Amino acid sequence: MNEPEQVDLVVIGAGMSGLRAASVAARSLRVLVLEKLDEVGGSARLSAGMFWLPPTMAAYDEHVPHGDRRLAAAVLAAYDDEVAQIRASGVFVAEEPHRQVMGWGRGYSTDIRPYLLHMRDQLIARGGTVLTDAGVTEVERRGGHFLVRFERGGAVAQVVASAVVLATGGFQGSAALRAELLPQVGPDILVRSNPGSRGDGLRFGRSLGAAEAGDTGSFYGHLIPHPIASWSPEQFFHYSIYFSSHAVLVVADGRRVSDESRGDELLNQDLAGVPGMRGFVIFDESVRSSHALSEPFPNFVSLDRLRYAMDAGARHAVAPTFEELADRLAGFGVDREQLLRTLRGDTTRSFLASRLERAPLPEAGQLAELRTPPYYALEVQPSITFTMGGLAVDTTARVLGGDGAPIPGLYAIGCDIGGLSSYGYAGGLAPAHITGTAAGRDAVRYVHSGSAPGAAVG
Ligand SMILES: Cc1cc2nc3c(=O)[nH]c(=O)nc-3n(C[C@H](O)[C@H](O)[C@H](O)COP(=O)(O)OP(=O)(O)OC[C@H]3O[C@@H](n4cnc5c(N)ncnc54)[C@H](O)[C@@H]3O)c2cc1C
């Protein structure tokens, strides 16, 4: 496919948010999408397709108390209309919403892969271009335009654009940015996302004077068994310990780190803040035979997660009493006597978890989940799917500069935006789609308003 030399809009990243922004803008702009990987879809094509959000602002405030309410209100207001638009594409969208996503969210199951291809095809039908294997390396401001450099087929190419959308999916894949912005997390954390999202959007934004927003120390992911023989995208769901909210999580000193009942995505972040990032989820037979077998929401993967982990080589123990379980875990380096005190009601937080100010203390009530022997212990480690901090934007996805004013022609969407989720997780696909719509529409307004200079790049 030929590479255009000048376009109205370059979208960097062909995942959920980028494809949406591009297909919306292509109604009236010349749009080029550049995708680093050899196929479109980003993490969205690996996802479960649950298009969900907090049901109300009150629920958002409760579950994401440090989040950006201004962004949340804008995203929630657009949600029903965006669901209707996905449904209108002809792709499967469940008739009824599921009301327990992550235990509290409201969302519709969607057939996400066909929908991503639908957006790509719609973009092309509207005259847009998508280049895969085209990783952007640099975005420069030149005379009011943007000069976008990218690598393709071993060569460096460039395109001039009036506006640019950063849709690169977060910085989880960059060890350097994790070390800078997530210093509490060890360098060997498992990355549970597409391999292309390495913080390029954040770097480009920084180089153009963007401000940052949100808690860069927060991220979404799930607990994963440890050790495991292999780690590939097809296994992400199979390994995820969604049921840990029905377990207790102990670390080497035999103590718990936080209140497990809030959800695996929070426990995952808590364990990442413990030096060494290893712990054991302990649960009973009734949890193993129910929550550990069931799918976390409809149209998902239902399997025996403990069996899958054991077959992959994860350290585990099964015992008929707390004493025998403690004997087994002592063999794995866990403090036996303290573990027994913990299982009998001691809720003192682990001294290894000293950096977890934001996580609520362990609750004695959670121990009621441990009532039916045998008892199981499974070693776990954290993983990172996307980062929650990122670029500062307004509600039309315009990137804000250090002075708080929008940087003309520059947008950020999806996981390149900071602050909507903040320790608490407020959804991935729906915020990406909705911010993509906002950026696509505003880019049309920007380019047609004449705000974008018409001069060629010097
Ligand atoms: C296993 C898994 C399950 C999930 N399940 C759900 C779910 O059910 N519901 C939900 O709401 N969320 C879910 N998510 C999260 C959801 O997929 C993401 O939040 C969403 O895809 C984010 O959209 P995005 O456009 O920001 O990033 P992505 O969809 O990840 O797209 C980013 C794209 O940018 C590309 N890119 C990066 N850098 C460059 C560059 N320099 N040049 C060109 N291209 C670049 C990447 O290669 C990638 O293709 C899941 C994620 C995973 C991994």
Short mmCIF file of C-alpha atoms and ligand atoms in Angstrom, two decimals:
data_model
loop_
_atom_site.label_atom_id
_atom_site.label_comp_id
_atom_site.label_asym_id
_atom_site.label_seq_id
_atom_site.Cartn_x
_atom_site.Cartn_y
_atom_site.Cartn_z
CA MET A 1 0.00 0.00 0.00
CA ASN A 2 1.32 3.46 -0.87
CA GLU A 3 2.22 5.74 2.00
CA PRO A 4 0.58 9.16 1.72
CA GLU A 5 2.93 12.11 2.22
CA GLN A 6 0.39 14.51 3.66
CA VAL A 7 -2.91 13.84 5.43
CA ASP A 8 -5.34 15.65 7.69
CA LEU A 9 -5.02 13.21 10.57
CA VAL A 10 -2.52 10.56 11.63
CA VAL A 11 -3.73 8.08 14.24
CA ILE A 12 -0.89 6.26 16.00
CA GLY A 13 -2.05 2.80 17.06
CA ALA A 14 -4.80 0.62 15.55
CA GLY A 15 -6.36 -0.76 18.73
CA MET A 16 -9.82 -0.10 20.12
CA SER A 17 -9.46 3.65 20.51
CA GLY A 18 -7.37 4.34 17.39
CA LEU A 19 -9.62 2.44 15.00
CA ARG A 20 -12.67 4.20 16.43
CA ALA A 21 -11.16 7.69 16.18
CA ALA A 22 -9.97 6.99 12.65
CA SER A 23 -13.26 5.60 11.35
CA VAL A 24 -15.21 8.53 12.84
CA ALA A 25 -12.82 11.15 11.43
CA ALA A 26 -12.59 9.48 8.01
CA ARG A 27 -16.13 10.63 7.24
CA SER A 28 -14.63 13.96 6.25
CA LEU A 29 -10.85 13.89 6.75
CA ARG A 30 -7.95 12.17 4.99
CA VAL A 31 -6.88 9.74 7.70
CA LEU A 32 -3.80 7.54 8.02
CA VAL A 33 -3.55 4.93 10.79
CA LEU A 34 -0.07 3.65 11.63
CA GLU A 35 0.15 0.37 13.57
CA LYS A 36 3.39 -1.03 14.93
CA LEU A 37 2.32 -4.69 14.95
CA ASP A 38 1.54 -6.85 11.93
CA GLU A 39 -2.19 -6.83 12.62
CA VAL A 40 -4.75 -4.37 13.92
CA GLY A 41 -6.60 -4.67 17.22
CA GLY A 42 -4.04 -4.09 19.97
CA SER A 43 -5.01 -5.45 23.37
CA ALA A 44 -8.66 -5.19 22.35
CA ARG A 45 -8.29 -8.19 20.05
CA LEU A 46 -6.98 -10.21 23.01
CA SER A 47 -9.76 -9.01 25.27
CA ALA A 48 -12.94 -10.61 26.55
CA GLY A 49 -15.06 -8.06 24.71
CA MET A 50 -16.94 -6.94 27.81
CA PHE A 51 -17.92 -3.35 26.97
CA TRP A 52 -18.47 -2.01 30.46
CA LEU A 53 -18.37 1.05 32.68
CA PRO A 54 -19.40 2.08 36.17
CA PRO A 55 -23.23 2.18 36.08
CA THR A 56 -23.47 5.60 37.76
CA MET A 57 -21.24 8.41 38.99
CA ALA A 58 -22.03 7.30 42.54
CA ALA A 59 -20.61 3.85 41.74
CA TYR A 60 -17.58 5.49 40.11
CA ASP A 61 -16.98 7.61 43.21
CA GLU A 62 -17.21 4.55 45.41
CA HIS A 63 -14.88 2.32 43.37
CA VAL A 64 -12.52 4.90 41.85
CA PRO A 65 -12.44 7.56 44.57
CA HIS A 66 -9.26 9.17 43.24
CA GLY A 67 -10.31 9.12 39.60
CA ASP A 68 -10.96 12.05 37.27
CA ARG A 69 -14.72 12.76 37.74
CA ARG A 70 -14.80 15.17 34.82
CA LEU A 71 -13.62 12.49 32.38
CA ALA A 72 -15.82 9.87 34.02
CA ALA A 73 -18.96 11.99 33.66
CA ALA A 74 -18.23 12.57 29.96
CA VAL A 75 -17.60 8.89 29.31
CA LEU A 76 -20.68 7.73 31.22
CA ALA A 77 -22.89 10.23 29.38
CA ALA A 78 -21.84 8.81 26.00
CA TYR A 79 -22.08 5.11 26.93
CA ASP A 80 -25.63 4.14 25.86
CA ASP A 81 -25.26 5.82 22.50
CA GLU A 82 -21.93 4.06 21.84
CA VAL A 83 -23.42 0.67 22.73
CA ALA A 84 -26.22 1.41 20.24
CA GLN A 85 -23.67 2.28 17.55
CA ILE A 86 -21.77 -0.98 18.05
CA ARG A 87 -25.07 -2.87 17.88
CA ALA A 88 -25.98 -1.00 14.68
CA SER A 89 -22.77 -2.29 13.05
CA GLY A 90 -24.36 -5.75 13.01
CA VAL A 91 -21.74 -7.24 15.33
CA PHE A 92 -23.06 -9.29 18.27
CA VAL A 93 -23.90 -7.25 21.36
CA ALA A 94 -25.72 -9.02 24.19
CA GLU A 95 -29.37 -8.00 24.58
CA GLU A 96 -29.15 -7.55 28.32
CA PRO A 97 -26.35 -5.94 30.29
CA HIS A 98 -24.35 -7.93 32.81
CA ARG A 99 -24.52 -6.04 36.11
CA GLN A 100 -21.66 -7.65 38.02
CA VAL A 101 -18.61 -6.89 35.86
CA MET A 102 -15.66 -6.88 38.28
CA GLY A 103 -18.35 -7.30 40.93
CA TRP A 104 -19.99 -3.90 40.36
CA GLY A 105 -19.80 -2.66 36.74
CA ARG A 106 -22.47 -2.75 34.04
CA GLY A 107 -21.58 -3.99 30.57
CA TYR A 108 -22.55 -5.81 27.41
CA SER A 109 -20.73 -8.81 25.96
CA THR A 110 -19.60 -8.00 22.42
CA ASP A 111 -17.94 -9.95 19.65
CA ILE A 112 -14.89 -7.76 19.77
CA ARG A 113 -12.66 -9.14 17.00
CA PRO A 114 -15.26 -8.79 14.22
CA TYR A 115 -16.02 -5.32 15.54
CA LEU A 116 -12.37 -4.26 15.30
CA LEU A 117 -12.27 -5.49 11.70
CA HIS A 118 -15.55 -3.69 11.04
CA MET A 119 -14.00 -0.40 12.19
CA ARG A 120 -10.93 -1.01 10.01
CA ASP A 121 -13.09 -1.80 6.98
CA GLN A 122 -15.32 1.21 7.61
CA LEU A 123 -12.26 3.44 7.73
CA ILE A 124 -10.97 2.06 4.43
CA ALA A 125 -14.43 2.35 2.82
CA ARG A 126 -14.41 6.03 3.83
CA GLY A 127 -11.10 6.56 2.05
CA GLY A 128 -8.74 6.12 5.00
CA THR A 129 -5.52 4.10 5.03
CA VAL A 130 -4.18 1.62 7.59
CA LEU A 131 -0.54 0.60 7.54
CA THR A 132 0.56 -2.29 9.75
CA ASP A 133 4.20 -3.04 10.61
CA ALA A 134 4.49 0.74 10.78
CA GLY A 135 5.84 1.76 14.18
CA VAL A 136 5.96 5.50 14.79
CA THR A 137 9.30 6.61 16.20
CA GLU A 138 8.92 10.38 16.44
CA VAL A 139 6.30 13.13 16.30
CA GLU A 140 7.56 16.67 15.79
CA ARG A 141 5.81 20.00 15.58
CA ARG A 142 6.82 21.79 12.36
CA GLY A 143 5.34 25.12 11.35
CA GLY A 144 1.95 24.33 12.85
CA HIS A 145 1.81 20.82 11.38
CA PHE A 146 3.08 17.55 12.75
CA LEU A 147 5.84 15.56 11.14
CA VAL A 148 5.35 11.88 11.97
CA ARG A 149 8.26 9.50 11.37
CA PHE A 150 7.74 5.76 11.25
CA GLU A 151 9.62 2.59 10.39
CA ARG A 152 8.26 0.27 7.76
CA GLY A 153 9.94 -2.63 6.02
CA GLY A 154 13.33 -1.64 7.43
CA ALA A 155 13.06 1.90 6.03
CA VAL A 156 12.19 5.19 7.71
CA ALA A 157 9.24 7.06 6.25
CA GLN A 158 7.47 10.27 7.20
CA VAL A 159 4.12 11.89 6.80
CA VAL A 160 2.86 15.40 7.47
CA ALA A 161 -0.44 15.81 9.32
CA SER A 162 -2.61 18.66 10.54
CA ALA A 163 -3.62 16.67 13.61
CA VAL A 164 -2.34 13.61 15.46
CA VAL A 165 -4.12 11.14 17.73
CA LEU A 166 -2.00 9.22 20.23
CA ALA A 167 -3.63 5.80 20.69
CA THR A 168 -0.70 3.58 21.63
CA GLY A 169 -2.32 1.73 24.55
CA GLY A 170 -0.27 2.73 27.62
CA PHE A 171 3.31 2.17 28.82
CA GLN A 172 3.08 -1.31 30.38
CA GLY A 173 5.52 -2.84 27.87
CA SER A 174 8.36 -0.40 28.59
CA ALA A 175 10.73 -1.51 31.34
CA ALA A 176 12.28 1.98 31.37
CA LEU A 177 8.96 3.80 31.86
CA ARG A 178 7.85 1.26 34.45
CA ALA A 179 11.08 1.86 36.36
CA GLU A 180 10.45 5.62 36.20
CA LEU A 181 6.72 5.71 36.92
CA LEU A 182 6.03 2.41 38.72
CA PRO A 183 9.20 2.11 40.82
CA GLN A 184 7.46 -0.10 43.39
CA VAL A 185 6.94 -2.79 40.75
CA GLY A 186 9.75 -5.22 40.02
CA PRO A 187 11.27 -5.31 36.52
CA ASP A 188 10.17 -8.90 35.94
CA ILE A 189 6.42 -8.30 36.22
CA LEU A 190 4.47 -10.25 33.59
CA VAL A 191 3.07 -8.07 30.80
CA ARG A 192 -0.47 -9.22 30.05
CA SER A 193 -1.19 -7.08 26.99
CA ASN A 194 -0.37 -6.72 23.33
CA PRO A 195 3.42 -6.41 22.90
CA GLY A 196 3.29 -3.08 21.05
CA SER A 197 2.18 -0.78 23.89
CA ARG A 198 5.47 0.57 25.21
CA GLY A 199 4.68 4.12 26.20
CA ASP A 200 5.30 5.71 22.81
CA GLY A 201 2.22 7.93 23.15
CA LEU A 202 3.45 9.21 26.51
CA ARG A 203 6.91 9.88 25.09
CA PHE A 204 5.53 11.72 22.04
CA GLY A 205 3.22 13.73 24.27
CA ARG A 206 6.09 14.67 26.58
CA SER A 207 8.22 15.79 23.65
CA LEU A 208 5.36 18.07 22.52
CA GLY A 209 4.93 19.68 25.95
CA ALA A 210 2.00 17.64 27.26
CA ALA A 211 1.06 17.52 30.92
CA GLU A 212 0.55 14.20 32.66
CA ALA A 213 -2.43 13.13 34.72
CA GLY A 214 -3.65 10.40 37.00
CA ASP A 215 -1.79 8.01 39.25
CA THR A 216 1.02 6.58 37.15
CA GLY A 217 1.59 4.03 39.92
CA SER A 218 -1.78 2.39 39.17
CA PHE A 219 -2.40 -0.28 36.59
CA TYR A 220 -4.90 -2.92 35.58
CA GLY A 221 -4.00 -6.62 35.54
CA HIS A 222 -4.72 -9.94 37.27
CA LEU A 223 -2.93 -12.34 39.56
CA ILE A 224 -1.25 -15.16 37.65
CA PRO A 225 0.05 -18.48 39.03
CA HIS A 226 3.79 -18.81 39.67
CA PRO A 227 5.91 -20.31 38.25
CA ILE A 228 4.39 -21.10 34.86
CA ALA A 229 5.95 -23.01 32.01
CA SER A 230 4.74 -20.69 29.24
CA TRP A 231 3.12 -17.28 28.82
CA SER A 232 1.33 -16.33 25.62
CA PRO A 233 -1.75 -14.20 24.81
CA GLU A 234 -3.94 -17.29 24.30
CA GLN A 235 -3.26 -18.18 27.94
CA PHE A 236 -3.98 -14.79 29.53
CA PHE A 237 -7.57 -15.71 30.48
CA HIS A 238 -6.76 -19.26 31.51
CA TYR A 239 -4.17 -18.14 34.02
CA SER A 240 -6.05 -15.16 35.50
CA ILE A 241 -7.07 -15.80 39.12
CA TYR A 242 -10.37 -13.89 38.91
CA PHE A 243 -11.67 -15.73 41.99
CA SER A 244 -9.10 -14.35 44.46
CA SER A 245 -11.78 -12.13 46.00
CA HIS A 246 -13.00 -15.39 47.60
CA ALA A 247 -9.55 -16.28 48.97
CA VAL A 248 -6.99 -14.84 51.36
CA LEU A 249 -3.64 -13.69 50.01
CA VAL A 250 -0.62 -14.27 52.26
CA VAL A 251 3.02 -13.41 51.66
CA ALA A 252 6.30 -14.78 53.02
CA ASP A 253 5.87 -13.45 56.57
CA GLY A 254 2.60 -15.39 56.84
CA ARG A 255 0.47 -12.25 56.86
CA ARG A 256 -2.12 -10.84 54.49
CA VAL A 257 -1.59 -7.63 52.52
CA SER A 258 -5.08 -6.13 52.13
CA ASP A 259 -8.81 -6.76 52.02
CA GLU A 260 -9.12 -9.40 49.30
CA SER A 261 -12.90 -9.07 48.87
CA ARG A 262 -12.52 -5.91 46.73
CA GLY A 263 -11.39 -7.80 43.64
CA ASP A 264 -8.47 -9.47 41.91
CA GLU A 265 -7.51 -6.35 39.92
CA LEU A 266 -6.83 -4.52 43.21
CA LEU A 267 -5.07 -7.43 44.92
CA ASN A 268 -2.89 -7.68 41.83
CA GLN A 269 -1.68 -4.11 42.37
CA ASP A 270 -1.26 -4.70 46.10
CA LEU A 271 0.96 -7.76 45.58
CA ALA A 272 3.04 -5.80 43.06
CA GLY A 273 3.87 -3.41 45.90
CA VAL A 274 5.35 -6.20 48.04
CA PRO A 275 9.09 -6.80 47.53
CA GLY A 276 9.58 -10.00 45.55
CA MET A 277 5.96 -9.82 44.26
CA ARG A 278 5.03 -13.36 45.34
CA GLY A 279 2.23 -14.62 47.54
CA PHE A 280 -0.15 -17.52 48.02
CA VAL A 281 -3.90 -17.37 47.51
CA ILE A 282 -5.52 -19.72 50.01
CA PHE A 283 -9.06 -20.97 49.44
CA ASP A 284 -11.29 -23.86 50.36
CA GLU A 285 -13.06 -26.67 48.56
CA SER A 286 -16.31 -24.77 48.13
CA VAL A 287 -14.47 -21.91 46.36
CA ARG A 288 -12.45 -24.37 44.26
CA SER A 289 -15.58 -26.16 43.10
CA SER A 290 -17.53 -22.96 42.34
CA HIS A 291 -15.71 -19.66 41.75
CA ALA A 292 -12.46 -21.29 40.55
CA LEU A 293 -14.44 -23.18 37.89
CA SER A 294 -16.93 -20.54 36.78
CA GLU A 295 -16.51 -17.84 34.16
CA PRO A 296 -16.16 -14.31 35.56
CA PHE A 297 -18.90 -13.07 33.23
CA PRO A 298 -21.07 -14.49 30.39
CA ASN A 299 -19.50 -15.59 27.09
CA PHE A 300 -16.13 -15.95 28.77
CA VAL A 301 -13.73 -18.85 29.34
CA SER A 302 -14.99 -21.40 31.84
CA LEU A 303 -12.33 -23.83 33.06
CA ASP A 304 -10.71 -25.37 36.13
CA ARG A 305 -8.24 -22.59 36.90
CA LEU A 306 -6.47 -24.47 39.69
CA ARG A 307 -5.95 -27.52 37.48
CA TYR A 308 -4.69 -25.31 34.64
CA ALA A 309 -2.19 -23.63 36.99
CA MET A 310 -1.01 -26.93 38.47
CA ASP A 311 -0.51 -28.41 35.00
CA ALA A 312 1.58 -25.35 34.10
CA GLY A 313 3.90 -26.07 37.04
CA ALA A 314 2.67 -23.53 39.59
CA ARG A 315 3.63 -24.13 43.23
CA HIS A 316 0.63 -25.26 45.21
CA ALA A 317 -0.45 -27.27 48.21
CA VAL A 318 -3.59 -29.15 49.21
CA ALA A 319 -4.20 -30.16 52.84
CA PRO A 320 -7.09 -31.29 55.05
CA THR A 321 -6.26 -28.90 57.92
CA PHE A 322 -4.76 -25.44 58.42
CA GLU A 323 -1.84 -27.06 60.30
CA GLU A 324 -0.93 -29.34 57.42
CA LEU A 325 -1.34 -26.51 54.91
CA ALA A 326 1.00 -24.38 57.05
CA ASP A 327 3.54 -27.26 57.10
CA ARG A 328 3.46 -27.38 53.31
CA LEU A 329 3.80 -23.61 52.89
CA ALA A 330 6.66 -23.52 55.41
CA GLY A 331 8.47 -25.71 52.87
CA PHE A 332 7.94 -22.87 50.37
CA GLY A 333 9.43 -20.29 52.75
CA VAL A 334 6.26 -18.99 54.44
CA ASP A 335 6.40 -18.30 58.20
CA ARG A 336 4.44 -21.28 59.57
CA GLU A 337 3.45 -19.97 63.00
CA GLN A 338 2.36 -16.58 61.71
CA LEU A 339 0.41 -18.19 58.88
CA LEU A 340 -1.53 -20.21 61.45
CA ARG A 341 -2.21 -17.06 63.47
CA THR A 342 -3.40 -15.36 60.27
CA LEU A 343 -5.72 -18.21 59.32
CA ARG A 344 -7.13 -18.12 62.87
CA GLY A 345 -7.99 -14.43 62.75
CA ASP A 346 -4.88 -12.21 63.03
CA THR A 347 -5.47 -9.38 60.54
CA THR A 348 -2.17 -7.52 61.05
CA ARG A 349 -1.02 -6.34 57.64
CA SER A 350 2.20 -7.88 56.34
CA PHE A 351 5.26 -5.82 57.24
CA LEU A 352 6.43 -6.52 53.70
CA ALA A 353 3.44 -4.49 52.46
CA SER A 354 4.61 -1.26 54.05
CA ARG A 355 4.06 0.76 50.85
CA LEU A 356 0.37 -0.04 50.54
CA GLU A 357 -1.19 3.02 52.18
CA ARG A 358 -4.06 3.06 49.66
CA ALA A 359 -5.10 -0.57 50.19
CA PRO A 360 -7.61 -1.25 53.00
CA LEU A 361 -6.44 -3.53 55.80
CA PRO A 362 -7.31 -7.25 55.79
CA GLU A 363 -10.77 -8.00 57.20
CA ALA A 364 -11.47 -10.81 59.66
CA GLY A 365 -14.74 -11.51 57.80
CA GLN A 366 -12.88 -12.76 54.71
CA LEU A 367 -11.70 -15.80 56.71
CA ALA A 368 -15.29 -17.06 56.61
CA GLU A 369 -14.49 -18.06 53.01
CA LEU A 370 -12.22 -20.77 54.50
CA ARG A 371 -14.64 -23.31 55.96
CA THR A 372 -14.74 -26.49 53.84
CA PRO A 373 -11.61 -28.68 53.68
CA PRO A 374 -9.49 -29.52 51.87
CA TYR A 375 -7.70 -26.18 51.77
CA TYR A 376 -5.72 -25.06 48.75
CA ALA A 377 -2.77 -22.70 48.38
CA LEU A 378 -1.58 -21.49 44.99
CA GLU A 379 1.48 -19.31 44.49
CA VAL A 380 0.74 -16.16 42.50
CA GLN A 381 2.47 -13.17 40.93
CA PRO A 382 1.08 -9.88 39.56
CA SER A 383 0.69 -8.92 35.92
CA ILE A 384 0.14 -5.65 34.07
CA THR A 385 -2.41 -5.23 31.28
CA PHE A 386 -2.47 -1.44 31.02
CA THR A 387 -1.28 1.58 32.93
CA MET A 388 -3.78 4.03 34.43
CA GLY A 389 -1.70 7.20 34.47
CA GLY A 390 -0.88 9.01 31.25
CA LEU A 391 -1.43 12.21 29.33
CA ALA A 392 -3.71 14.99 30.56
CA VAL A 393 -6.69 15.62 28.27
CA ASP A 394 -9.94 17.57 28.29
CA THR A 395 -13.30 15.90 27.70
CA THR A 396 -12.87 16.06 23.92
CA ALA A 397 -9.55 14.17 24.23
CA ARG A 398 -7.43 17.22 23.40
CA VAL A 399 -4.02 16.88 25.04
CA LEU A 400 -3.35 19.59 27.60
CA GLY A 401 -0.03 21.37 27.88
CA GLY A 402 1.77 22.34 31.06
CA ASP A 403 -0.27 25.59 31.13
CA GLY A 404 -3.54 23.64 31.10
CA ALA A 405 -4.47 24.77 27.58
CA PRO A 406 -5.04 22.29 24.73
CA ILE A 407 -2.08 21.67 22.44
CA PRO A 408 -3.57 22.49 19.01
CA GLY A 409 -4.23 19.40 16.89
CA LEU A 410 -2.96 16.85 19.43
CA TYR A 411 -5.26 14.20 20.93
CA ALA A 412 -4.78 11.24 23.27
CA ILE A 413 -7.26 8.41 23.74
CA GLY A 414 -7.74 5.00 25.35
CA CYS A 415 -4.94 3.93 27.66
CA ASP A 416 -2.74 6.88 26.64
CA ILE A 417 -5.03 9.06 28.80
CA GLY A 418 -4.34 9.34 32.52
CA GLY A 419 -6.78 9.47 35.41
CA LEU A 420 -10.07 7.81 34.44
CA SER A 421 -9.05 4.66 36.25
CA SER A 422 -6.92 5.18 39.33
CA TYR A 423 -6.13 2.07 41.38
CA GLY A 424 -9.86 1.33 40.96
CA TYR A 425 -10.57 0.03 37.44
CA ALA A 426 -13.31 1.76 35.42
CA GLY A 427 -13.19 -0.28 32.19
CA GLY A 428 -10.90 -0.47 29.18
CA LEU A 429 -12.81 -1.02 25.94
CA ALA A 430 -15.65 1.43 26.55
CA PRO A 431 -13.42 4.35 27.61
CA ALA A 432 -11.20 3.62 24.58
CA HIS A 433 -14.15 3.63 22.17
CA ILE A 434 -15.78 6.69 23.69
CA THR A 435 -12.61 8.78 23.83
CA GLY A 436 -11.88 7.62 20.27
CA THR A 437 -15.24 9.00 19.15
CA ALA A 438 -14.57 12.28 20.94
CA ALA A 439 -11.13 12.69 19.36
CA GLY A 440 -12.36 11.73 15.88
CA ARG A 441 -15.16 14.31 16.04
CA ASP A 442 -13.01 17.07 17.47
CA ALA A 443 -10.27 16.46 14.90
CA VAL A 444 -12.87 17.02 12.16
CA ARG A 445 -13.91 20.27 13.83
CA TYR A 446 -10.28 21.34 14.28
CA VAL A 447 -9.17 20.65 10.72
CA HIS A 448 -12.29 22.19 9.13
CA SER A 449 -12.27 25.22 11.42
CA GLY A 450 -9.11 26.40 9.75
CA SER A 451 -7.27 26.22 13.06
CA ALA A 452 -4.89 23.80 11.39
CA PRO A 453 -2.43 25.83 9.27
CA GLY A 454 -2.37 24.91 5.59
CA ALA A 455 1.34 25.51 5.01
CA ALA A 456 3.54 22.60 4.02
CA VAL A 457 6.21 21.48 6.40
CA GLY A 458 9.55 23.17 6.05
C1 LIG B 1 -6.42 -10.29 28.04
C2 LIG B 1 -7.15 -8.97 28.06
C3 LIG B 1 -8.51 -8.95 28.34
C4 LIG B 1 -9.20 -7.73 28.38
N1 LIG B 1 -10.55 -7.76 28.56
C5 LIG B 1 -11.23 -6.59 28.60
C6 LIG B 1 -12.65 -6.57 28.69
O1 LIG B 1 -13.33 -7.60 28.62
N2 LIG B 1 -13.26 -5.36 28.84
C7 LIG B 1 -12.57 -4.19 28.85
O2 LIG B 1 -13.18 -3.13 29.01
N3 LIG B 1 -11.23 -4.18 28.67
C8 LIG B 1 -10.55 -5.34 28.53
N4 LIG B 1 -9.20 -5.33 28.31
C9 LIG B 1 -8.51 -4.02 28.18
C10 LIG B 1 -8.73 -3.44 26.78
O3 LIG B 1 -8.34 -4.37 25.81
C11 LIG B 1 -7.91 -2.16 26.64
O4 LIG B 1 -8.26 -1.29 27.69
C12 LIG B 1 -8.19 -1.46 25.30
O5 LIG B 1 -7.86 -2.31 24.23
C13 LIG B 1 -7.40 -0.17 25.22
O6 LIG B 1 -7.54 0.39 23.96
P1 LIG B 1 -6.35 1.26 23.36
O7 LIG B 1 -6.78 1.68 22.01
O8 LIG B 1 -5.94 2.27 24.33
O9 LIG B 1 -5.11 0.24 23.25
P2 LIG B 1 -4.95 -1.07 22.38
O10 LIG B 1 -6.26 -1.63 22.00
O11 LIG B 1 -4.03 -1.96 23.12
O12 LIG B 1 -4.21 -0.57 21.05
C14 LIG B 1 -2.95 0.08 21.10
C15 LIG B 1 -2.24 -0.16 19.76
O13 LIG B 1 -1.21 0.81 19.58
C16 LIG B 1 -0.14 0.19 18.91
N5 LIG B 1 1.09 0.99 19.06
C17 LIG B 1 1.80 1.20 20.19
N6 LIG B 1 2.85 2.00 19.94
C18 LIG B 1 2.82 2.30 18.62
C19 LIG B 1 3.65 3.07 17.76
N7 LIG B 1 4.75 3.71 18.20
N8 LIG B 1 3.34 3.13 16.44
C20 LIG B 1 2.24 2.49 15.95
N9 LIG B 1 1.42 1.73 16.73
C21 LIG B 1 1.70 1.65 18.05
C22 LIG B 1 -0.07 -1.17 19.59
O14 LIG B 1 0.70 -2.08 18.82
C23 LIG B 1 -1.56 -1.52 19.69
O15 LIG B 1 -1.98 -2.22 18.53
C24 LIG B 1 -8.49 -6.52 28.19
C25 LIG B 1 -7.13 -6.55 27.87
C26 LIG B 1 -6.47 -7.77 27.79
C27 LIG B 1 -5.02 -7.79 27.39
#
